[in-house]
XYZ file of C-alpha atoms in Angstrom:
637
model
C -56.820 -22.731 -67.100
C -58.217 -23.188 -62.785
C -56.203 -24.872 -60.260
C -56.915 -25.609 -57.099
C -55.102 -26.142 -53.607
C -54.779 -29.996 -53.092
C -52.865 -31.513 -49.688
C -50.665 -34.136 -51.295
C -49.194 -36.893 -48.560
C -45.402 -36.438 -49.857
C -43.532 -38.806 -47.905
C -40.231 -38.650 -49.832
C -38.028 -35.884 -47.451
C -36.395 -33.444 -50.492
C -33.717 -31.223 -49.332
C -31.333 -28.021 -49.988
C -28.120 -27.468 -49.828
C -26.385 -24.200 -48.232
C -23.186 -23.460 -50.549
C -21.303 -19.915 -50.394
C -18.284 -18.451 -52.030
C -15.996 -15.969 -49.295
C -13.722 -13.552 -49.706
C -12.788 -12.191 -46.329
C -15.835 -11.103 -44.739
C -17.831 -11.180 -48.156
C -19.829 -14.385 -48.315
C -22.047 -14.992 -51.497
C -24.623 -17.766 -50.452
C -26.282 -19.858 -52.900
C -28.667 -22.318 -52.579
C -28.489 -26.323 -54.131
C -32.484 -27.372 -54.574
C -33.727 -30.657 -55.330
C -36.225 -30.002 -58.804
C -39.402 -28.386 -58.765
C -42.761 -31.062 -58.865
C -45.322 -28.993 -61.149
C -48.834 -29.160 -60.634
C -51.454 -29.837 -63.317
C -52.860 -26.520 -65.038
C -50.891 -24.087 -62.204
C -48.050 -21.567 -63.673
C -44.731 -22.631 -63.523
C -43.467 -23.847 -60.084
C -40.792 -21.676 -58.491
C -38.980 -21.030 -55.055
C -38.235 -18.498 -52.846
C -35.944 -18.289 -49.910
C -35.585 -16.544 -46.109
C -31.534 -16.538 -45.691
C -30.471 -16.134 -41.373
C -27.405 -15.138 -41.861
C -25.876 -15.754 -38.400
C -25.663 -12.572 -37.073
C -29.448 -10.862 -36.503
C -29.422 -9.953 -40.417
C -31.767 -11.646 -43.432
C -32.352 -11.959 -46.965
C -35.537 -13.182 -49.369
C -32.976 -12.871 -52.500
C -31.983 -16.239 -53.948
C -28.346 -15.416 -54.041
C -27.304 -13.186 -51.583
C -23.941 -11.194 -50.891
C -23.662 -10.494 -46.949
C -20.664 -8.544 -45.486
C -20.001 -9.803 -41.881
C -18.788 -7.006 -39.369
C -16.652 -8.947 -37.248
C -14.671 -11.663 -36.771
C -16.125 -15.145 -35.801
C -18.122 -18.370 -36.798
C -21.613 -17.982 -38.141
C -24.219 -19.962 -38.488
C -26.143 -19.527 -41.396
C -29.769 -21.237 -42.067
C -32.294 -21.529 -45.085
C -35.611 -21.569 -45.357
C -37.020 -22.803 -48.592
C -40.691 -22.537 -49.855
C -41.967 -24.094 -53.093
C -44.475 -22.284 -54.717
C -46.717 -24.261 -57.101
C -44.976 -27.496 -56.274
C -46.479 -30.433 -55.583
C -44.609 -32.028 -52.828
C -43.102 -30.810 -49.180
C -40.868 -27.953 -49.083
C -36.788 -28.978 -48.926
C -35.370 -29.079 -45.658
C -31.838 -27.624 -44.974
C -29.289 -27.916 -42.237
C -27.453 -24.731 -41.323
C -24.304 -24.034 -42.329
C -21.304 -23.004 -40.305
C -19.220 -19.569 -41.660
C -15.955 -18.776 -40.567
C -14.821 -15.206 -40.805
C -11.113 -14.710 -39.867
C -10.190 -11.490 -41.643
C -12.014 -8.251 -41.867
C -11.542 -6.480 -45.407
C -11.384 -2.570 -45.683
C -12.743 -2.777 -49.063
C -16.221 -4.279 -48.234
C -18.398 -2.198 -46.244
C -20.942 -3.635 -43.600
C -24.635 -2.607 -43.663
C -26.469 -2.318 -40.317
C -29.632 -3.713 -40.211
C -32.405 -1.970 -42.774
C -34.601 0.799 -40.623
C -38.136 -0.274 -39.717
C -38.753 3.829 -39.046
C -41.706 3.535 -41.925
C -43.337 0.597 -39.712
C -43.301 2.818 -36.339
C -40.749 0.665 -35.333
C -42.225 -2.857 -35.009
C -42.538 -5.337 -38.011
C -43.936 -8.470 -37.678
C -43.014 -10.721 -40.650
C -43.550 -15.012 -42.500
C -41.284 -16.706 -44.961
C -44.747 -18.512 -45.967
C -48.595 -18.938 -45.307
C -49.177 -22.049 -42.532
C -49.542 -25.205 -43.662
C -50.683 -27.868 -41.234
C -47.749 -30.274 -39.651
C -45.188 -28.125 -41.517
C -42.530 -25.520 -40.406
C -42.096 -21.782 -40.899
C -40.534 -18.526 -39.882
C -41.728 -15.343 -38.326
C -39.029 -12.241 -37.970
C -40.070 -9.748 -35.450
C -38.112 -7.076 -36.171
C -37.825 -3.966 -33.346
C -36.399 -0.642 -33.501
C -35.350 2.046 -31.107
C -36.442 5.571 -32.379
C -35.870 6.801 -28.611
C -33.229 9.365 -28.343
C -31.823 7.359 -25.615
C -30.114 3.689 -25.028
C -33.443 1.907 -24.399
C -34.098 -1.519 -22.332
C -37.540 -3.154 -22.419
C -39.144 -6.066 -24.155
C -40.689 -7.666 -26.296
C -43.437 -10.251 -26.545
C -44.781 -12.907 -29.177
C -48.390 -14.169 -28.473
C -49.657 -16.931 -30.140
C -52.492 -19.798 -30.275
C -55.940 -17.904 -30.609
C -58.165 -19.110 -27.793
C -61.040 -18.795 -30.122
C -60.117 -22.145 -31.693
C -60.015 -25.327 -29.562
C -56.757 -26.951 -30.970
C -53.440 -25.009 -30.927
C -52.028 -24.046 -34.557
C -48.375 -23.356 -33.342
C -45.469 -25.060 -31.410
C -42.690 -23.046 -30.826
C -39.552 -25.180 -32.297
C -37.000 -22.408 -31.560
C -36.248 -18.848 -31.328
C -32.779 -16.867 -32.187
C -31.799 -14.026 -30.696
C -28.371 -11.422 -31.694
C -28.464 -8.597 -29.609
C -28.498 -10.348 -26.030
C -31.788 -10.530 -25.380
C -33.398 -13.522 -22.967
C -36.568 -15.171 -22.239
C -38.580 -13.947 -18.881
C -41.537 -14.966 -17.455
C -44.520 -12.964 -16.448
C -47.528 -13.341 -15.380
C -50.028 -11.856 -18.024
C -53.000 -11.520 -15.938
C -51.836 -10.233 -12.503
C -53.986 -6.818 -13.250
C -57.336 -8.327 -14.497
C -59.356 -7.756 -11.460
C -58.319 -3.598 -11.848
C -58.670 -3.534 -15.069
C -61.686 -4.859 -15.799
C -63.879 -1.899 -15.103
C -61.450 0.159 -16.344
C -62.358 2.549 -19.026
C -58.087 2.699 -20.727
C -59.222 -0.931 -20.823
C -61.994 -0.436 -23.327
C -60.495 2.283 -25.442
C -57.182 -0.195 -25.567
C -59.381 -2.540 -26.775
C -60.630 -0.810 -29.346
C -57.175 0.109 -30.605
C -56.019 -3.048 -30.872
C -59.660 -4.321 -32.903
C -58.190 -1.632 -35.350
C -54.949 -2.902 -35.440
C -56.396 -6.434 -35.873
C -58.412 -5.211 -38.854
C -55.760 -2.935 -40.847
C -52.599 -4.854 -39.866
C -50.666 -1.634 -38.737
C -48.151 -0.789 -36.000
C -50.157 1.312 -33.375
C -48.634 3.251 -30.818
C -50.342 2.637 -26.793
C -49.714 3.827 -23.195
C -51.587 1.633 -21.397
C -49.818 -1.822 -20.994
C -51.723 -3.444 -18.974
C -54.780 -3.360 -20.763
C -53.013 -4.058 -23.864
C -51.385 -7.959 -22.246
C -55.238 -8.529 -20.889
C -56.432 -8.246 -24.225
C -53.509 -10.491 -25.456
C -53.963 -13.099 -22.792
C -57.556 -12.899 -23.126
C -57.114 -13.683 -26.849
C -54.166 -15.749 -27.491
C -53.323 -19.010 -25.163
C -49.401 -18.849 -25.242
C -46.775 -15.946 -25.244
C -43.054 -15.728 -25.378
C -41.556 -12.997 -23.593
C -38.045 -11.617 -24.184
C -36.036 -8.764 -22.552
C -33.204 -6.725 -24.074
C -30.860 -4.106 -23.160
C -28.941 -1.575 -24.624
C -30.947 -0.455 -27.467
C -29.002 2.515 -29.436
C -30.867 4.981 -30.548
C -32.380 4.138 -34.574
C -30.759 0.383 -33.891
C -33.060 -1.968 -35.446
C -32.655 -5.798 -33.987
C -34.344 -9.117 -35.113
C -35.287 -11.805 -33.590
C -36.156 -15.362 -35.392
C -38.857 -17.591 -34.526
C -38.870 -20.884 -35.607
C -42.653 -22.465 -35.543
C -44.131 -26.048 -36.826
C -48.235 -25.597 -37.473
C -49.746 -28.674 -35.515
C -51.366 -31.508 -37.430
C -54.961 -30.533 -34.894
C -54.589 -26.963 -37.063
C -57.934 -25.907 -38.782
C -57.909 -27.398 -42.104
C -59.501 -24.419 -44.129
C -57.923 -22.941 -47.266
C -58.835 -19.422 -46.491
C -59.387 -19.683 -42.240
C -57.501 -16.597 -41.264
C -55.217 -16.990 -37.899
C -53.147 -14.367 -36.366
C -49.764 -13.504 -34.038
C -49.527 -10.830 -32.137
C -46.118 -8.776 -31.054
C -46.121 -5.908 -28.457
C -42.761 -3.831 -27.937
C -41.929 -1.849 -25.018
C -39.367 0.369 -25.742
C -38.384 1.104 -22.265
C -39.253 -1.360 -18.893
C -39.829 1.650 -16.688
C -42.560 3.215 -18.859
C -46.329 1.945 -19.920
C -45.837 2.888 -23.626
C -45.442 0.263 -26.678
C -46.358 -0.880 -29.616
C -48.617 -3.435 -31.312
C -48.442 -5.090 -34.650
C -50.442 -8.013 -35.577
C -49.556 -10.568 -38.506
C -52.439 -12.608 -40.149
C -51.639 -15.496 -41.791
C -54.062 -17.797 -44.034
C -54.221 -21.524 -43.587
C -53.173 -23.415 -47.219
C -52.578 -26.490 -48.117
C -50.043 -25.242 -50.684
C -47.952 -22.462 -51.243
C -49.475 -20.724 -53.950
C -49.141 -16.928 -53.871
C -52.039 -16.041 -56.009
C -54.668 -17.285 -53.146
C -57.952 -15.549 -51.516
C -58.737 -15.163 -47.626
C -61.087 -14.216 -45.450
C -61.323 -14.016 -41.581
C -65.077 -15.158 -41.620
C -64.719 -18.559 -40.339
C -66.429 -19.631 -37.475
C -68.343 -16.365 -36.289
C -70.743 -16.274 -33.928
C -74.388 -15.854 -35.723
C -75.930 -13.648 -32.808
C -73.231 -11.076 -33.257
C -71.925 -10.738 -36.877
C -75.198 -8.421 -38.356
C -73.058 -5.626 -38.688
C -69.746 -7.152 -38.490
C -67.539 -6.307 -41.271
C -66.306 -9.393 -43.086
C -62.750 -8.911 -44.388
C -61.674 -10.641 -47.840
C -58.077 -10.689 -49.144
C -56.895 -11.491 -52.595
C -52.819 -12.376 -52.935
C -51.009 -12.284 -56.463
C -47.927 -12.718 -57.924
C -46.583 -11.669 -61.203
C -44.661 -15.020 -62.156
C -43.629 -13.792 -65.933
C -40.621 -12.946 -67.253
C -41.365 -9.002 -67.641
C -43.272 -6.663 -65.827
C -47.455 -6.441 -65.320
C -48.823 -3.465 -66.877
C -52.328 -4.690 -65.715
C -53.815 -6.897 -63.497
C -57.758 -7.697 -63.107
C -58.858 -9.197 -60.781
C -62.712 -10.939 -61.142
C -64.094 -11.847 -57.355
C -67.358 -13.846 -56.700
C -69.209 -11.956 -54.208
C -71.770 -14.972 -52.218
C -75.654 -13.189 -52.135
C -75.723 -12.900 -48.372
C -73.761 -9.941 -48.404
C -74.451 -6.048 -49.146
C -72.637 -4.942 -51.713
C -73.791 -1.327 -50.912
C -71.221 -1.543 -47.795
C -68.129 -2.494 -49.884
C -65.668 -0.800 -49.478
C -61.542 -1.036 -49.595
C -59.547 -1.588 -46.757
C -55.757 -1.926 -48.443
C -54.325 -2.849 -51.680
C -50.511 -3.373 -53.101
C -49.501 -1.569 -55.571
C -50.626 1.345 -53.693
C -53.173 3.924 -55.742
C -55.591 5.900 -55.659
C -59.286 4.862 -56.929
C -59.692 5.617 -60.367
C -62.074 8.905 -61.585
C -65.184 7.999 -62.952
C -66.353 8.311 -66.598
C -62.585 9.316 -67.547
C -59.501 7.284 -68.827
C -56.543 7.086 -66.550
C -53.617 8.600 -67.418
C -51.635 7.464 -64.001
C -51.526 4.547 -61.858
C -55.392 3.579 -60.373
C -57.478 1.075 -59.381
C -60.791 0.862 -61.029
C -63.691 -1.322 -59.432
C -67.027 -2.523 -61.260
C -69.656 -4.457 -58.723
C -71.730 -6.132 -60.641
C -74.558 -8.736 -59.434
C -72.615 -11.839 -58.247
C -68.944 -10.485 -58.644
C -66.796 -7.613 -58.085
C -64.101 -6.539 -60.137
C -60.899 -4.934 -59.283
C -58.874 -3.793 -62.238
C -54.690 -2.057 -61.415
C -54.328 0.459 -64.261
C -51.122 1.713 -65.390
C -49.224 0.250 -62.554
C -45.428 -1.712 -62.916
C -45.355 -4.872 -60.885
C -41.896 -6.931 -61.917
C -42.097 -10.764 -62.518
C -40.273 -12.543 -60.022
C -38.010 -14.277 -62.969
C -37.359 -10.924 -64.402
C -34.267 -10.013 -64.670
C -32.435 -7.886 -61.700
C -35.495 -8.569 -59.970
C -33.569 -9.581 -56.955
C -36.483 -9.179 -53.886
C -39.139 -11.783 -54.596
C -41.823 -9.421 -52.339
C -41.946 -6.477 -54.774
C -43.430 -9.022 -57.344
C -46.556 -9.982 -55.164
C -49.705 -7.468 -54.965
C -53.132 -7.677 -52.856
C -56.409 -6.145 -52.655
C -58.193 -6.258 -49.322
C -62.056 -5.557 -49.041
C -64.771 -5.378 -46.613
C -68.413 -6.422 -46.860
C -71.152 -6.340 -44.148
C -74.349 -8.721 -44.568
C -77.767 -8.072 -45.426
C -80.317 -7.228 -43.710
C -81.903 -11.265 -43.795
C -79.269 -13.837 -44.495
C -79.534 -17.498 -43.504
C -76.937 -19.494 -41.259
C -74.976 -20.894 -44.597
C -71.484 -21.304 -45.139
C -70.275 -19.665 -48.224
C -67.605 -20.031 -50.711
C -65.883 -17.565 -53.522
C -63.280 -17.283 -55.190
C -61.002 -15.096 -57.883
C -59.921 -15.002 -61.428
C -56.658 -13.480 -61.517
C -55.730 -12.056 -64.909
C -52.458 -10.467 -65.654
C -52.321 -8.235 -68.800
C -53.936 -10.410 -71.375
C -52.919 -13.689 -70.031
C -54.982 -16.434 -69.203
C -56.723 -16.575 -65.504
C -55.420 -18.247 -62.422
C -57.850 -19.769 -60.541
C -57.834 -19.389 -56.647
C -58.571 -21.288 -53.923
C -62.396 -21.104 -52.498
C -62.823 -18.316 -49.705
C -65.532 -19.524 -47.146
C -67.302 -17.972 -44.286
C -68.730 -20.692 -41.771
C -70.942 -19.898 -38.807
C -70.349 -21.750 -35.142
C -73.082 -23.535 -34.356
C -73.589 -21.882 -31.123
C -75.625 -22.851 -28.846
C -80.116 -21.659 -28.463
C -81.863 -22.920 -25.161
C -85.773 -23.393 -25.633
C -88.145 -23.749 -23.123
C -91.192 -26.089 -23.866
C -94.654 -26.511 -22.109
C -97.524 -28.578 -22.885
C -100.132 -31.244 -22.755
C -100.194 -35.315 -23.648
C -103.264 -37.157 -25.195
C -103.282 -40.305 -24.095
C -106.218 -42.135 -26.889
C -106.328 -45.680 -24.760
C -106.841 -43.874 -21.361
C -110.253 -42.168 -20.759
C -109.894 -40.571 -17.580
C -105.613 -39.351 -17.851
C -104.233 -36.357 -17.456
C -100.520 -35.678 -18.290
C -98.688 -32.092 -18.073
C -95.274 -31.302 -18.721
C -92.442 -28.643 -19.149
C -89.324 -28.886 -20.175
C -86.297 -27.373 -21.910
C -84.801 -27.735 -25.284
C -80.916 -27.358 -26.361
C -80.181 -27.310 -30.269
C -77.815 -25.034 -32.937
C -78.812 -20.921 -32.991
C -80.715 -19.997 -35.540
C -79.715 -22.909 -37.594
C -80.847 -22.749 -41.497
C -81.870 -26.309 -42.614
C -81.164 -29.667 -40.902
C -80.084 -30.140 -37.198
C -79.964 -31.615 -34.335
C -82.218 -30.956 -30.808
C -82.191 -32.580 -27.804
C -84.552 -32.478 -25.095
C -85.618 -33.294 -21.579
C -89.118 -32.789 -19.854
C -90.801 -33.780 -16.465
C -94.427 -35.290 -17.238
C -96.837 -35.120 -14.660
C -99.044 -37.727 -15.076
C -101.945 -38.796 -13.572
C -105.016 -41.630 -14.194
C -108.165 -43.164 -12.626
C -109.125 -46.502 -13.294
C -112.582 -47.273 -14.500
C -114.448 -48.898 -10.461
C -114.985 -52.531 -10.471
C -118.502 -53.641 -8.744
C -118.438 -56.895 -7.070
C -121.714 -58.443 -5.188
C -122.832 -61.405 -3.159
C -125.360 -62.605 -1.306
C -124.787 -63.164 2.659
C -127.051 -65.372 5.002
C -124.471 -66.627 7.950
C -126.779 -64.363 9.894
C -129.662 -65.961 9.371
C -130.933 -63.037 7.462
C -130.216 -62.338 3.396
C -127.971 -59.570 3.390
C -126.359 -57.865 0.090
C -122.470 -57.190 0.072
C -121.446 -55.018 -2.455
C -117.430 -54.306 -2.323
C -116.279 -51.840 -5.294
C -112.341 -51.277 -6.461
C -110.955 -48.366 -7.496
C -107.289 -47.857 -8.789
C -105.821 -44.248 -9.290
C -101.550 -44.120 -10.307
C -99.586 -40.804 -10.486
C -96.383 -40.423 -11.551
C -93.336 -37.925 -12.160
C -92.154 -38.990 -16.048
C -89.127 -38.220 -17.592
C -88.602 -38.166 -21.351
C -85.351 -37.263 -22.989
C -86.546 -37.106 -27.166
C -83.226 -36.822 -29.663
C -84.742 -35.891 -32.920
C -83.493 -34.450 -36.448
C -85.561 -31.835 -37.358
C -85.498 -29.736 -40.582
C -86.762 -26.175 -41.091
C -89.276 -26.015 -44.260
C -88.841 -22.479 -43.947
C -89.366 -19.180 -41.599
C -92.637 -20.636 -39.932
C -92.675 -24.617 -40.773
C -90.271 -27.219 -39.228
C -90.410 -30.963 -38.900
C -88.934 -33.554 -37.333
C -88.528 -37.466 -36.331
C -86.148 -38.888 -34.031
C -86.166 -41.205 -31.043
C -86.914 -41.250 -27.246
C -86.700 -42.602 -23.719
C -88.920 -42.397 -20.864
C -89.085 -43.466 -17.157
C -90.638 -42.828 -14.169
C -88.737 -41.214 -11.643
C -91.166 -41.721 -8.831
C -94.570 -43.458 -9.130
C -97.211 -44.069 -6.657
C -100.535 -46.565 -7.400
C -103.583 -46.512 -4.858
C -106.156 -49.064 -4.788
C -109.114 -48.185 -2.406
C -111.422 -51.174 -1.792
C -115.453 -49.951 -0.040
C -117.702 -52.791 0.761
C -121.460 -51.900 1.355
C -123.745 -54.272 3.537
C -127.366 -54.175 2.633
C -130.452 -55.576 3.637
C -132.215 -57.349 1.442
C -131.260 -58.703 -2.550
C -130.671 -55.152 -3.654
C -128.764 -51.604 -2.764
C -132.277 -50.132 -2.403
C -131.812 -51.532 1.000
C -131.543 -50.288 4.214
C -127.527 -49.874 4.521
C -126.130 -51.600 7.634
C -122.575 -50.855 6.839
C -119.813 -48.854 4.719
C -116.223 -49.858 5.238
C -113.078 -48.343 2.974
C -109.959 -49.670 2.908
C -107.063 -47.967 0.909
C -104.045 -49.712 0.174
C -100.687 -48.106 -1.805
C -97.353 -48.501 -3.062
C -94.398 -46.655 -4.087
C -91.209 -46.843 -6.790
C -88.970 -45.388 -8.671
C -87.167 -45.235 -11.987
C -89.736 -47.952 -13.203
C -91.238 -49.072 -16.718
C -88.745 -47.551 -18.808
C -90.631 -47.171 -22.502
C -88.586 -46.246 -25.861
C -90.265 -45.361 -29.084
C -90.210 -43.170 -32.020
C -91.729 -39.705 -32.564
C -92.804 -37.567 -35.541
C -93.080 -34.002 -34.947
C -94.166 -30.636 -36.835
C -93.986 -26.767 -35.457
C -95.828 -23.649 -37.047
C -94.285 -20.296 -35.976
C -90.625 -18.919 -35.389
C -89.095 -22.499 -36.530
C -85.688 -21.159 -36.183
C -85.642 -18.821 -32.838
C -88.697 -17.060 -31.035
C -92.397 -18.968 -30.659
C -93.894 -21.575 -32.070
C -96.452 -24.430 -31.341
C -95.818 -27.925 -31.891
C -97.820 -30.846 -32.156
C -96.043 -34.753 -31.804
C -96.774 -37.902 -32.135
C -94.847 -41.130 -30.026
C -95.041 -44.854 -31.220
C -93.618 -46.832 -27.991
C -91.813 -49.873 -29.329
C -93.339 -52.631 -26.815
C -96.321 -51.347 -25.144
C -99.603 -50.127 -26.921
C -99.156 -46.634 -25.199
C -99.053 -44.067 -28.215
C -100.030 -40.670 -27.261
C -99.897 -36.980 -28.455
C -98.020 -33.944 -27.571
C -99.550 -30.423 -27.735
C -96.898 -27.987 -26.603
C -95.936 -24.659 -27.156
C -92.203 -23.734 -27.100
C -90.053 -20.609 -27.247
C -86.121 -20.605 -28.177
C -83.356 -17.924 -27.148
């Protein structure tokens, strides 16, 4: 049984339905949901649910009881996802909640402690989906011994992709705190010889990579980095922080229709809290997200998309496998079999997180406790959760939909020769002895980027004995590219040809005596050319490209001299005594003249894909009987 994540245009709007039951203060919330839309060969479709209740609390339970603390009118909202559903998810309208009495009998929680997270969580009710809407809770805590005021920011938009992926619909505060504006980069002139600068940056690469809450002093450094990264930022202040309060604050986002459409593309938010407005020290938490077109929780990511091939030899790729355990009862064991694409070293595996937290498993023995056990074999890797309890979400008294899901993050550098190819890979997700679920394809894709040759050489010109023709020029095409691509081009020829002399003679008497003029012609044109050749060219392999394409030449300037010398002799023949020698030279002058197009065929022996190489070319001009070749040597960066 596979699946696959397909975009489906759903054009029919479904929607849900807030409904609650109160007593007092108690309100039990339950959700009315249009039905489920199952998808060919997928498990069994399902929801799950982000509940604002009105007053800076949440819940992911699909009924939940929430004692309010004082008296008022609440506003309550819903946030539906359908998992394995093929349509759009429901959308809600919030729902008003009167409380007018306070009961003794029901007790109010405060909000749950985020101590365990160093006091900043950054959290999603679902993975993006382009034009859709989602949540992200950033949730703050004080674990100052003192009533703290400071802030709080939300960057988002990476700069290192050209379209945004967020609009900010709305954000919902509890607690009193307010939108400010700063200005980010105020300090980037002192900072950026700065050495906190570089060990901030650092930091917050790690927290990038491992997804934790890290704890900084230097601010500054730390809202470069985030303005240098990320295009927008929302910025919120807040005051009177207790001491072990925790706060939330709820951001309402649509993904843009412009966002990358790439099942496993990884993009990222990034919160900073400062605990206190008069001091440099804060937090950072980052939240990655991968781009779906459906909400499937058994999916596989990877942040490889669109790296730079100059830089990434010893970058460490990251790969993420998600799961959920959809059954009815508890997974005892889950395996999980992962293509692994040849271009990377398997020798520099190694694990960077998983869920359900364990320890590796002991070689050559049979666990006893919880473990997980991985086998690398040629093409895959397998990851295999022994003796571990992960609840189904329709189990029953399962009540938080999260503890059901599990992960296993890896990291993989590349070998030491790998082409410029895109990859793809993807996972067989096995729980206990069911039968697999298929994943989504992980890819890696490479920029183009950008490699600037420059070109030098020499043009044979067959129909013109006495021509000479140099040129240099320059060269802009992909880095490094592996196969097929595209190069254009642009050279100044410097060209230069004699005409064969022309001999004229006559025979004078108006003297009275027989005289022999001789007058000779000679015509010599030079010329500044320029070509610009487009051409497709394809690399054979290390040492061989080819190539055929088009081109366009003109003369930018162009100057033709005729010189004229007429000889007078005496006598019938130039054996004669010479009377006279006159030479006359006459010239003219234009530019951007005799514009020629053609076609050209082209081959290379050396580096073909970055370094030296020499290059030999042949051009067919389309009107004039002017073929030539090109002997040229070239070198790209």
């Amino acid at each position: 049984m596979s699946f696959s994540q397909t975009k489906v245009k759903d054009t029919i709007t479904r929607r849900a339905k807030i409904n609650y039951s109160q007593n007092r203060n108690a309100v039990t919330f339950k959700p009315e949901t249009p039905p489920l839309i199952p998808i060919a060969g997928a498990p069994k479709p399902s929801y799950s649910y982000l509940w604002e209740m009105g007053d800076g609390h949440y819940s992911k339970e699909a009924e939940p009881k929430h004692v309010y603390k004082n008296k008022g009118t609440y506003t309550a909202r819903l946030a539906v996802t359908n998992n394995y559903d093929n349509g759009k998810p429901p959308a809600t309208r919030p729902k008003s909640v009167a409380v007018n009495e306070i009961s003794d009998e029901e007790v109010y929680k405060d909000i749950a402690s985020i101590e365990d997270q160093n006091g900043l969580a950054i959290q999603k009710n679902c993975d993006p989906i382009p034009d859709q809407q989602m949540e992200v809770i950033v949730s703050y805590q004080n674990m100052e011994n003192y009533v703290a005021d400071g802030k709080l920011y939300l960057f988002y938009n990476e700069k290192q992709f050209k379209n945004n992926n967020f609009e900010l619909v709305d954000f919902r505060t509890y607690a009193g705190e307010r939108e400010v504006k700063e200005n980010l980069v105020a300090t980037v002139e002192d900072l950026e010889n700065s050495d906190s600068y570089l060990v901030s940056e650092n930091a917050l690469a790690t927290a990038k990579k491992y997804k934790t809450t890290i704890t900084e002093e230097d601010l500054d450094a730390t809202l470069l980095e985030a303005h240098k990264t990320y295009k927008n930022a929302t910025i919120l202040e807040f005051d009177g922080a207790n001491p072990g309060e925790t706060r939330n604050v709820f951001f309402t986002v649509k993904t843009t229709p412009e966002m990358i459409k790439d099942t496993s593309a990884t993009v990222t938010m990034r919160s900073v809290f400062v605990p206190n407005r008069s001091f440099k020290n804060h937090k950072v938490k980052n939240l990655e997200m991968e781009i779906v077109t459906s909400h499937d929780p058994n999916k596989m990511g990877s942040n490889g998309s669109f790296m730079n091939y100059r830089l990434v030899r010893f970058k460490r790729v990251n790969f993420k496998t998600r799961f959920q355990n959809n059954g009815e009862g508890p997974a005892r064991m889950i395996r999980l079999e992962t293509d692994i694409p040849e271009m990377f070293d398997k020798k520099t595996f190694q694990i960077e997180d998983m869920y359900p937290k364990c320890p590796i498993c002991p070689k050559g023995e049979e666990p006893t406790t919880s473990c997980l056990d991985t086998i690398i074999k040629q093409n895959q890797i397998f990851f295999t959760f022994k003796n571990i309890y992960l609840p189904g979400s329709t189990q029953k008294n399962v009540k938080e939909i999260d503890s059901t899901k599990g992960f296993v993050k890896y990291s993989m550098k590349f070998n030491k020769d790998f082409h410029k190819v895109n990859t793809k890979s993807r996972t067989a997700i096995i729980f206990d002895k069911n039968e697999p679920i298929i994943t989504n394809y992980a890819t890696t894709r490479f920029s183009p980027g950008i490699s600037i040759g420059a070109k030098a050489g020499y043009n044979i010109y067959p129909s013109l004995k006495n021509s000479k023709s140099y040129f240099v020029g320059a060269t802009i095409s992909p880095y490094k590219s592996y196969r097929w691509y595209w190069q254009a081009e642009f050279s100044n020829n410097i060209n230069s040809y004699t005409g064969e002399s022309t001999v004229t003679e006559r025979m004078d008497q108006s003297t009275g005596a027989l005289l022999l003029v001789r007058t000779t012609n000679t015509m010599s044109y030079n010329a500044l050319n320029w070509e610009i050749p487009l051409l497709m060219r394809y690399n054979i392999n290390n040492f061989v490209g080819v190539g055929a394409g088009i081109q366009a030449n003109i003369n930018a300037t162009e100057t033709t001299t005729n010189t004229s010398t007429i000889d007078i002799y005496e006598g019938k023949s130039p054996g004669g005594l010479l009377l006279s020698s006159k030479t006359q030279e006459t010239s003219s002058k234009n530019s951007f003249t005799n514009l020629k197009t053609g076609l050209l065929f082209d081959l290379t022996l050396g580096a073909a894909r970055i370094g030296p190489s020499f290059g030999a070319r042949y051009v067919m001009n389309f009107e004039e009987n002017f073929n030539y070749f090109q002997l040229y040597g070239i070198w790209k960066f």
